[in-house]
Amino acid sequence: MVTSTSASASTKKTSKITIKTFKKHHNFNSSSTTITLLPTIISTTTPKTIAFMTLILLSALLRAPRALAFSFKGLHPGSFSPPPSPPTRLLSTSSPPGGGGGGGRASASVSKLSSGVASGPLPSLDTLPPKGTRDFYPPDLRLRSWLFSKFRSAASSHGFEEYDAPVLESEAMYVRKAGEEVTDQLYCFEDKGGRRVSLRPEMTPSLARMVMKQKPTLPLKWTSIPQCWRYERTTRGRRREHYQWNMDVWGVPGVSAEAELLSSMVEFFTSVGLGSDDVGIKVNSRGLIAEVLDGLGIPEDKFARTCVLVDKLEKVPLDALRADLEDIGVTPAQVESLTAVLSRKDLEGVAAAVGPDSASLQELRDLFGLLESYGISPWFEFDASVVRGLSYYTGVVFEAFDRSGALRAVAGGGRYDKLLESFGGDATPAVGFGFGDAVIVELLK
């Protein structure tokens, strides 16, 4: 029939085109070999069946071309080579055509190596972390996690909520003009946008920024365990990076807030097996020191800088600070009178210098009364020399210490009612403390 003959001819032509196309794209080596299907198969098979068989044939050849021996005229296993495998790429340094995904990422160093720019042996890797920082291997991290769980337990039992903030902040938040050490210890730099930024040395300014932004309902009780950075001399328990447990109360003007914070600190010490024979907490008031300075004729605008210098007396002798004190207008006679007051360890001894009607003195008496009612008074003592090194403190200040004297301050804090105001906000009563992880671990060893 004409129809059958035409169909057979068309099928034969289609089959040859299909095989030729396959040959072209899969590198058949023999250009002289004519690949045709057997005429008997062509003449007795319908077009649909031939198309189906062709697909099966192509699939088989793609999977294992050398292992197959089909009845093609003149075809033998050595007459063609298998399609080459694509090159293996472990790392991609460029995106595929069209900009789609799937190419993976490569660092600049990998790109250089793959392009042949870098050559020769790489320098030996220094396995130590940067000075003043730490690696946390699994046993170290287990200890840290246990310690943090104790921090969080003490905070949650007093109703505090946890928060966090970026480790990178604006440098201006920490640059104050009272001669604080923290200003000189910043890990600061200019970013690629020309902004001056710093790794946070403490958490309190970040908290103030967050409160200014959101204006949460007061009072608030927040806690955090941020990593903080200061470029300072490293000693036992003092590192350039450390984690610091923070607890802060905002919106409570009276010493009941201080009493709650100090109670939570004592609860933590007890939970890790430390007692009042191991750790003590010194208490004083910046307000009390301000009254003493005022009585000595030192102007109010020099109070903060004077307190920062006085805080250094525990580390360096008075003679080393005389020049700095005189630079801000504090005379040698005033310095001697001030140090005489600061050496007092009892409230009544300081009362002679500030008078019986001192508001700050009464505030301290109220606080010690609350601590006694909490049943934790053996942990605390008055010490007029405790002023803390940050200029923004305005009232009660306190500092936990190792009674053996082997370590630096374990924790410290105080009231900072004017911090928000210094950032352009409204004056808001606030008090809090910071508690580093490095010192307490040394104490627990």
Short mmCIF file of C-alpha atoms in Angstrom, two decimals:
data_model
loop_
_atom_site.label_atom_id
_atom_site.label_comp_id
_atom_site.label_asym_id
_atom_site.label_seq_id
_atom_site.Cartn_x
_atom_site.Cartn_y
_atom_site.Cartn_z
CA MET A 1 0.00 0.00 0.00
CA VAL A 2 1.12 3.49 -0.70
CA THR A 3 0.40 4.52 2.80
CA SER A 4 2.51 1.72 4.32
CA THR A 5 5.38 2.32 1.95
CA SER A 6 5.39 6.03 2.72
CA ALA A 7 5.21 5.36 6.42
CA SER A 8 8.11 2.89 6.21
CA ALA A 9 10.22 5.34 4.26
CA SER A 10 9.42 8.13 6.69
CA THR A 11 10.21 5.90 9.64
CA LYS A 12 13.55 4.83 8.15
CA LYS A 13 14.49 8.48 7.54
CA THR A 14 13.49 9.47 11.06
CA SER A 15 15.48 6.61 12.56
CA LYS A 16 18.63 7.57 10.68
CA ILE A 17 18.28 11.22 11.73
CA THR A 18 17.83 10.16 15.34
CA ILE A 19 20.91 7.97 15.33
CA LYS A 20 22.94 10.58 13.50
CA THR A 21 21.92 13.19 16.05
CA PHE A 22 22.94 10.85 18.87
CA LYS A 23 26.26 10.18 17.09
CA LYS A 24 26.93 13.91 16.72
CA HIS A 25 26.34 14.70 20.40
CA HIS A 26 28.07 11.64 21.88
CA ASN A 27 31.40 11.57 20.00
CA PHE A 28 31.19 8.48 17.79
CA ASN A 29 34.71 8.07 16.45
CA SER A 30 34.01 6.19 13.21
CA SER A 31 32.84 8.67 10.61
CA SER A 32 32.71 6.01 7.89
CA THR A 33 30.31 3.67 9.68
CA THR A 34 26.79 3.92 8.39
CA ILE A 35 24.30 3.31 11.13
CA THR A 36 21.00 1.98 9.90
CA LEU A 37 18.37 -0.21 11.40
CA LEU A 38 17.77 -3.63 9.88
CA PRO A 39 15.34 -3.39 6.93
CA THR A 40 13.31 -6.28 8.21
CA ILE A 41 12.68 -4.47 11.49
CA ILE A 42 11.80 -1.27 9.67
CA SER A 43 9.36 -2.98 7.32
CA THR A 44 7.48 -4.88 9.99
CA THR A 45 7.25 -2.29 12.79
CA THR A 46 4.83 0.58 13.12
CA PRO A 47 6.16 4.17 13.44
CA LYS A 48 5.07 4.49 17.08
CA THR A 49 6.89 1.29 18.03
CA ILE A 50 10.04 2.41 16.22
CA ALA A 51 9.98 5.73 18.08
CA PHE A 52 9.57 3.92 21.40
CA MET A 53 12.42 1.52 20.57
CA THR A 54 14.61 4.48 19.62
CA LEU A 55 14.08 6.08 23.01
CA ILE A 56 14.97 2.80 24.76
CA LEU A 57 18.08 2.47 22.61
CA LEU A 58 19.28 5.99 23.37
CA SER A 59 18.68 5.49 27.09
CA ALA A 60 20.67 2.24 27.11
CA LEU A 61 23.56 3.77 25.18
CA LEU A 62 23.76 6.69 27.58
CA ARG A 63 23.90 4.37 30.62
CA ALA A 64 26.52 1.88 29.43
CA PRO A 65 27.55 2.38 25.80
CA ARG A 66 30.55 0.01 25.86
CA ALA A 67 28.66 -2.86 27.41
CA LEU A 68 25.90 -3.00 24.78
CA ALA A 69 26.07 -4.94 21.52
CA PHE A 70 23.02 -4.18 19.40
CA SER A 71 22.39 -5.43 15.88
CA PHE A 72 23.58 -2.32 14.11
CA LYS A 73 25.26 -2.82 10.78
CA GLY A 74 29.01 -2.43 11.20
CA LEU A 75 28.84 -1.42 14.87
CA HIS A 76 31.30 -2.93 17.37
CA PRO A 77 32.34 -2.00 20.96
CA GLY A 78 35.43 -0.06 19.88
CA SER A 79 33.71 2.09 17.28
CA PHE A 80 32.77 4.87 19.68
CA SER A 81 33.87 6.46 22.95
CA PRO A 82 31.55 7.09 25.90
CA PRO A 83 30.51 10.68 26.57
CA PRO A 84 33.06 12.45 28.73
CA SER A 85 32.17 12.96 32.40
CA PRO A 86 31.79 16.58 33.48
CA PRO A 87 34.69 17.86 35.65
CA THR A 88 34.18 17.51 39.40
CA ARG A 89 33.95 20.88 41.19
CA LEU A 90 34.19 20.84 44.95
CA LEU A 91 33.87 24.60 45.29
CA SER A 92 32.33 26.95 42.79
CA THR A 93 33.81 30.41 42.40
CA SER A 94 31.25 31.70 39.93
CA SER A 95 27.53 31.55 39.42
CA PRO A 96 26.09 29.34 36.69
CA PRO A 97 24.78 30.94 33.46
CA GLY A 98 21.64 32.90 34.08
CA GLY A 99 22.67 33.99 37.56
CA GLY A 100 20.80 31.16 39.28
CA GLY A 101 21.80 29.50 42.51
CA GLY A 102 23.51 26.18 42.92
CA GLY A 103 27.05 27.37 42.38
CA GLY A 104 27.77 27.65 46.10
CA ARG A 105 30.00 30.23 47.78
CA ALA A 106 33.72 30.66 47.72
CA SER A 107 35.88 32.93 49.86
CA ALA A 108 38.31 35.42 48.37
CA SER A 109 41.22 33.16 49.27
CA VAL A 110 39.61 30.19 47.51
CA SER A 111 39.00 32.34 44.43
CA LYS A 112 42.65 33.36 44.36
CA LEU A 113 43.84 29.79 44.73
CA SER A 114 41.53 28.52 42.00
CA SER A 115 42.60 31.26 39.59
CA GLY A 116 46.28 30.57 40.15
CA VAL A 117 47.05 33.92 41.81
CA ALA A 118 48.20 32.37 45.10
CA SER A 119 50.98 29.82 44.92
CA GLY A 120 53.46 28.19 47.22
CA PRO A 121 52.98 26.83 50.73
CA LEU A 122 50.61 28.62 53.09
CA PRO A 123 52.07 30.08 56.31
CA SER A 124 51.89 27.92 59.41
CA LEU A 125 48.62 28.43 61.31
CA ASP A 126 48.88 29.93 64.78
CA THR A 127 46.61 27.67 66.84
CA LEU A 128 46.30 30.11 69.75
CA PRO A 129 43.31 32.46 69.81
CA PRO A 130 44.02 36.24 69.85
CA LYS A 131 45.53 37.43 73.12
CA GLY A 132 42.96 37.89 75.85
CA THR A 133 40.34 35.67 74.17
CA ARG A 134 39.33 32.05 74.67
CA ASP A 135 38.38 28.90 72.86
CA PHE A 136 35.52 26.91 74.36
CA TYR A 137 36.12 23.19 73.85
CA PRO A 138 33.21 20.91 74.85
CA PRO A 139 34.25 20.66 78.55
CA ASP A 140 34.71 24.45 78.71
CA LEU A 141 31.36 25.04 77.06
CA ARG A 142 29.65 22.66 79.47
CA LEU A 143 31.04 24.74 82.35
CA ARG A 144 29.95 27.97 80.70
CA SER A 145 26.47 26.62 80.03
CA TRP A 146 26.17 25.50 83.64
CA LEU A 147 27.28 28.94 84.87
CA PHE A 148 24.83 30.72 82.56
CA SER A 149 22.02 28.47 83.80
CA LYS A 150 22.77 29.63 87.34
CA PHE A 151 22.71 33.27 86.21
CA ARG A 152 19.38 32.78 84.48
CA SER A 153 17.89 30.87 87.40
CA ALA A 154 18.71 33.65 89.86
CA ALA A 155 17.28 36.26 87.49
CA SER A 156 14.08 34.40 86.66
CA SER A 157 13.35 33.68 90.33
CA HIS A 158 13.18 37.46 90.82
CA GLY A 159 10.98 38.02 87.77
CA PHE A 160 13.56 39.40 85.30
CA GLU A 161 13.11 39.09 81.51
CA GLU A 162 16.04 38.36 79.20
CA TYR A 163 17.02 40.62 76.28
CA ASP A 164 19.98 41.08 73.92
CA ALA A 165 21.51 43.72 71.63
CA PRO A 166 24.15 43.89 68.86
CA VAL A 167 27.77 43.39 69.87
CA LEU A 168 28.61 46.29 67.50
CA GLU A 169 27.43 49.73 68.57
CA SER A 170 28.12 53.38 67.78
CA GLU A 171 31.43 54.49 69.28
CA ALA A 172 29.80 57.70 70.55
CA MET A 173 27.83 55.70 73.11
CA TYR A 174 31.03 54.96 75.05
CA VAL A 175 33.18 58.05 74.52
CA ARG A 176 32.64 60.13 77.62
CA LYS A 177 34.88 62.94 78.88
CA ALA A 178 35.43 61.96 82.49
CA GLY A 179 38.74 60.15 81.99
CA GLU A 180 37.25 56.65 82.24
CA GLU A 181 39.47 53.69 81.37
CA VAL A 182 36.75 52.22 79.17
CA THR A 183 37.12 55.07 76.66
CA ASP A 184 40.75 54.13 76.09
CA GLN A 185 40.01 50.40 75.97
CA LEU A 186 37.54 50.34 73.09
CA TYR A 187 37.83 47.96 70.17
CA CYS A 188 36.74 50.71 67.77
CA PHE A 189 37.14 51.37 64.06
CA GLU A 190 35.55 53.07 61.06
CA ASP A 191 33.31 50.81 59.02
CA LYS A 192 33.09 50.81 55.23
CA GLY A 193 30.31 53.38 55.38
CA GLY A 194 32.50 55.85 57.26
CA ARG A 195 30.74 55.31 60.60
CA ARG A 196 32.69 55.11 63.86
CA VAL A 197 31.68 51.89 65.60
CA SER A 198 32.91 49.81 68.53
CA LEU A 199 32.55 46.35 69.98
CA ARG A 200 30.56 46.90 73.16
CA PRO A 201 32.68 47.13 76.33
CA GLU A 202 29.55 47.01 78.52
CA MET A 203 25.82 46.50 78.10
CA THR A 204 24.24 49.42 79.99
CA PRO A 205 24.44 52.02 77.16
CA SER A 206 22.83 49.51 74.76
CA LEU A 207 20.03 49.01 77.27
CA ALA A 208 19.57 52.79 77.55
CA ARG A 209 19.36 53.05 73.75
CA MET A 210 16.73 50.32 73.61
CA VAL A 211 14.66 51.93 76.35
CA MET A 212 14.82 55.29 74.55
CA LYS A 213 13.69 53.68 71.30
CA GLN A 214 10.79 51.56 72.60
CA LYS A 215 9.79 53.49 75.73
CA PRO A 216 8.52 50.36 77.52
CA THR A 217 6.15 50.54 80.43
CA LEU A 218 8.04 51.09 83.69
CA PRO A 219 9.15 49.63 85.95
CA LEU A 220 11.07 47.07 83.94
CA LYS A 221 13.37 44.30 85.14
CA TRP A 222 15.67 43.02 82.40
CA THR A 223 18.62 40.66 82.34
CA SER A 224 21.21 39.65 79.74
CA ILE A 225 24.49 37.75 79.33
CA PRO A 226 26.34 39.63 76.55
CA GLN A 227 29.89 39.15 75.37
CA CYS A 228 31.88 42.34 76.05
CA TRP A 229 35.22 43.55 74.72
CA ARG A 230 37.91 45.77 76.29
CA TYR A 231 41.50 46.13 75.22
CA GLU A 232 43.11 45.98 78.65
CA ARG A 233 46.00 44.29 80.37
CA THR A 234 45.24 40.62 80.88
CA THR A 235 45.64 39.10 84.34
CA ARG A 236 44.03 36.23 86.20
CA GLY A 237 40.29 36.68 85.79
CA ARG A 238 40.73 39.71 83.49
CA ARG A 239 40.43 39.16 79.75
CA ARG A 240 39.88 41.27 76.68
CA GLU A 241 36.64 39.47 76.01
CA HIS A 242 34.30 38.11 78.61
CA TYR A 243 30.64 37.33 79.15
CA GLN A 244 28.87 39.53 81.65
CA TRP A 245 25.66 38.77 83.47
CA ASN A 246 23.62 41.98 83.70
CA MET A 247 20.55 42.72 85.78
CA ASP A 248 18.86 46.13 85.67
CA VAL A 249 15.77 47.72 87.20
CA TRP A 250 14.33 50.86 85.59
CA GLY A 251 11.63 53.11 87.00
CA VAL A 252 12.12 52.49 90.75
CA PRO A 253 13.68 55.47 92.56
CA GLY A 254 14.09 53.95 96.04
CA VAL A 255 16.68 51.53 97.43
CA SER A 256 14.20 48.65 97.24
CA ALA A 257 15.51 48.11 93.69
CA GLU A 258 19.10 47.86 94.98
CA ALA A 259 17.99 45.44 97.66
CA GLU A 260 16.34 43.14 95.09
CA LEU A 261 19.41 43.16 92.84
CA LEU A 262 21.75 42.40 95.73
CA SER A 263 19.44 39.63 96.93
CA SER A 264 19.57 37.98 93.49
CA MET A 265 23.37 38.23 93.50
CA VAL A 266 23.54 36.48 96.88
CA GLU A 267 21.14 33.82 95.60
CA PHE A 268 23.52 33.12 92.72
CA PHE A 269 26.56 32.84 95.03
CA THR A 270 24.67 30.40 97.22
CA SER A 271 23.55 28.31 94.22
CA VAL A 272 27.18 27.70 93.17
CA GLY A 273 28.31 26.76 96.67
CA LEU A 274 29.85 30.05 97.85
CA GLY A 275 29.09 31.60 101.22
CA SER A 276 29.58 34.95 102.95
CA ASP A 277 32.96 33.69 104.18
CA ASP A 278 34.09 33.37 100.56
CA VAL A 279 32.58 36.50 99.05
CA GLY A 280 31.71 39.91 100.47
CA ILE A 281 29.89 42.88 98.93
CA LYS A 282 31.06 46.43 99.65
CA VAL A 283 28.46 49.21 99.54
CA ASN A 284 28.82 52.98 99.26
CA SER A 285 27.05 55.93 97.64
CA ARG A 286 28.21 58.33 94.96
CA GLY A 287 25.79 60.78 96.50
CA LEU A 288 27.66 60.51 99.77
CA ILE A 289 30.98 61.15 98.01
CA ALA A 290 29.44 64.14 96.25
CA GLU A 291 28.45 65.59 99.60
CA VAL A 292 31.99 65.08 100.88
CA LEU A 293 33.45 66.77 97.78
CA ASP A 294 31.01 69.65 98.14
CA GLY A 295 32.06 70.08 101.78
CA LEU A 296 35.69 70.23 100.64
CA GLY A 297 34.90 72.97 98.15
CA ILE A 298 35.32 70.88 95.02
CA PRO A 299 32.93 72.11 92.26
CA GLU A 300 30.09 69.83 91.16
CA ASP A 301 31.24 69.77 87.52
CA LYS A 302 34.42 68.00 88.71
CA PHE A 303 32.70 65.33 90.79
CA ALA A 304 32.63 62.66 88.05
CA ARG A 305 36.29 63.09 87.09
CA THR A 306 37.34 63.13 90.73
CA CYS A 307 35.44 59.90 91.40
CA VAL A 308 37.08 58.20 88.42
CA LEU A 309 40.51 59.12 89.80
CA VAL A 310 39.58 58.10 93.34
CA ASP A 311 38.51 54.71 92.00
CA LYS A 312 42.09 54.16 90.84
CA LEU A 313 43.49 54.52 94.35
CA GLU A 314 42.97 50.82 94.92
CA LYS A 315 45.35 50.09 92.04
CA VAL A 316 47.94 52.88 92.24
CA PRO A 317 49.36 55.00 95.10
CA LEU A 318 48.02 58.49 95.78
CA ASP A 319 51.28 60.13 94.71
CA ALA A 320 50.78 58.74 91.21
CA LEU A 321 47.43 60.54 90.96
CA ARG A 322 48.30 63.88 92.56
CA ALA A 323 49.18 65.49 89.23
CA ASP A 324 45.92 64.35 87.65
CA LEU A 325 43.91 65.62 90.61
CA GLU A 326 45.66 68.97 90.54
CA ASP A 327 44.97 69.22 86.78
CA ILE A 328 41.23 69.30 87.51
CA GLY A 329 41.69 71.82 90.30
CA VAL A 330 41.79 69.55 93.36
CA THR A 331 44.43 70.80 95.77
CA PRO A 332 46.76 68.55 97.80
CA ALA A 333 44.94 69.60 101.02
CA GLN A 334 41.59 68.59 99.51
CA VAL A 335 43.05 65.28 98.34
CA GLU A 336 44.29 64.46 101.84
CA SER A 337 40.93 65.36 103.43
CA LEU A 338 39.11 63.27 100.83
CA THR A 339 41.29 60.19 101.31
CA ALA A 340 40.82 60.46 105.10
CA VAL A 341 37.03 60.21 104.62
CA LEU A 342 37.30 57.45 102.04
CA SER A 343 39.28 55.27 104.42
CA ARG A 344 36.28 54.97 106.78
CA LYS A 345 34.54 51.60 107.05
CA ASP A 346 31.56 52.69 109.16
CA LEU A 347 28.61 54.92 108.38
CA GLU A 348 28.85 56.88 111.61
CA GLY A 349 32.46 57.79 110.89
CA VAL A 350 31.41 59.37 107.58
CA ALA A 351 28.46 61.14 109.24
CA ALA A 352 30.92 63.53 110.88
CA ALA A 353 32.02 64.73 107.42
CA VAL A 354 28.56 65.11 105.83
CA GLY A 355 26.35 65.90 108.82
CA PRO A 356 23.53 63.94 110.44
CA ASP A 357 20.92 65.20 107.94
CA SER A 358 22.63 63.78 104.87
CA ALA A 359 20.09 62.30 102.41
CA SER A 360 22.67 59.88 101.00
CA LEU A 361 23.61 58.68 104.48
CA GLN A 362 19.96 57.98 105.27
CA GLU A 363 19.58 56.14 101.94
CA LEU A 364 22.44 53.82 102.90
CA ARG A 365 20.92 53.20 106.32
CA ASP A 366 17.62 52.25 104.65
CA LEU A 367 19.41 49.87 102.30
CA PHE A 368 21.28 48.07 105.07
CA GLY A 369 17.98 47.76 106.94
CA LEU A 370 16.39 46.06 103.91
CA LEU A 371 19.35 43.71 103.53
CA GLU A 372 18.96 42.69 107.14
CA SER A 373 15.27 42.02 106.63
CA TYR A 374 16.19 39.83 103.64
CA GLY A 375 18.40 37.83 106.00
CA ILE A 376 21.55 38.44 103.97
CA SER A 377 23.29 41.21 105.94
CA PRO A 378 26.43 39.08 106.72
CA TRP A 379 27.38 39.42 103.06
CA PHE A 380 27.56 43.23 103.15
CA GLU A 381 29.78 45.95 104.56
CA PHE A 382 30.09 49.70 104.15
CA ASP A 383 33.27 50.94 102.46
CA ALA A 384 33.59 54.64 101.64
CA SER A 385 36.40 53.95 99.14
CA VAL A 386 34.11 52.12 96.71
CA VAL A 387 33.11 54.60 94.00
CA ARG A 388 33.22 52.43 90.81
CA GLY A 389 35.03 53.62 87.71
CA LEU A 390 32.13 54.68 85.48
CA SER A 391 31.18 58.34 85.53
CA TYR A 392 27.44 57.82 85.05
CA TYR A 393 26.81 56.42 88.55
CA THR A 394 24.75 58.81 90.68
CA GLY A 395 23.74 56.99 93.88
CA VAL A 396 24.36 53.70 95.67
CA VAL A 397 27.32 51.71 94.28
CA PHE A 398 28.44 48.21 95.27
CA GLU A 399 31.18 45.73 94.49
CA ALA A 400 31.46 42.01 95.19
CA PHE A 401 34.95 40.85 96.14
CA ASP A 402 36.94 37.73 96.97
CA ARG A 403 37.53 37.78 100.73
CA SER A 404 40.86 35.98 100.28
CA GLY A 405 42.11 38.95 98.26
CA ALA A 406 43.48 36.76 95.46
CA LEU A 407 41.20 38.13 92.74
CA ARG A 408 39.94 41.45 91.47
CA ALA A 409 36.30 42.54 91.86
CA VAL A 410 33.89 39.70 91.13
CA ALA A 411 30.95 41.95 90.22
CA GLY A 412 29.89 45.57 90.54
CA GLY A 413 27.14 48.04 89.85
CA GLY A 414 25.11 50.94 91.10
CA ARG A 415 22.46 53.55 90.40
CA TYR A 416 22.61 55.62 87.20
CA ASP A 417 19.55 57.88 87.20
CA LYS A 418 20.98 60.39 84.67
CA LEU A 419 22.32 58.06 81.98
CA LEU A 420 19.26 58.31 79.75
CA GLU A 421 19.30 62.07 80.14
CA SER A 422 22.93 62.19 78.95
CA PHE A 423 21.79 60.52 75.69
CA GLY A 424 19.07 63.10 75.13
CA GLY A 425 16.22 61.27 76.86
CA ASP A 426 14.30 61.94 80.03
CA ALA A 427 15.96 61.39 83.39
CA THR A 428 14.79 57.95 84.54
CA PRO A 429 15.67 56.16 87.78
CA ALA A 430 17.73 53.05 87.02
CA VAL A 431 20.10 50.69 88.82
CA GLY A 432 21.93 47.56 87.77
CA PHE A 433 25.06 45.43 87.96
CA GLY A 434 27.51 43.56 85.74
CA PHE A 435 28.94 40.17 86.74
CA GLY A 436 31.80 38.77 84.63
CA ASP A 437 32.19 35.07 83.92
CA ALA A 438 36.02 34.93 84.05
CA VAL A 439 36.55 35.96 87.69
CA ILE A 440 33.84 33.75 89.15
CA VAL A 441 35.22 30.71 87.28
CA GLU A 442 38.64 31.42 88.78
CA LEU A 443 37.04 31.73 92.21
CA LEU A 444 35.22 28.42 91.82
CA LYS A 445 38.31 26.46 90.80
#
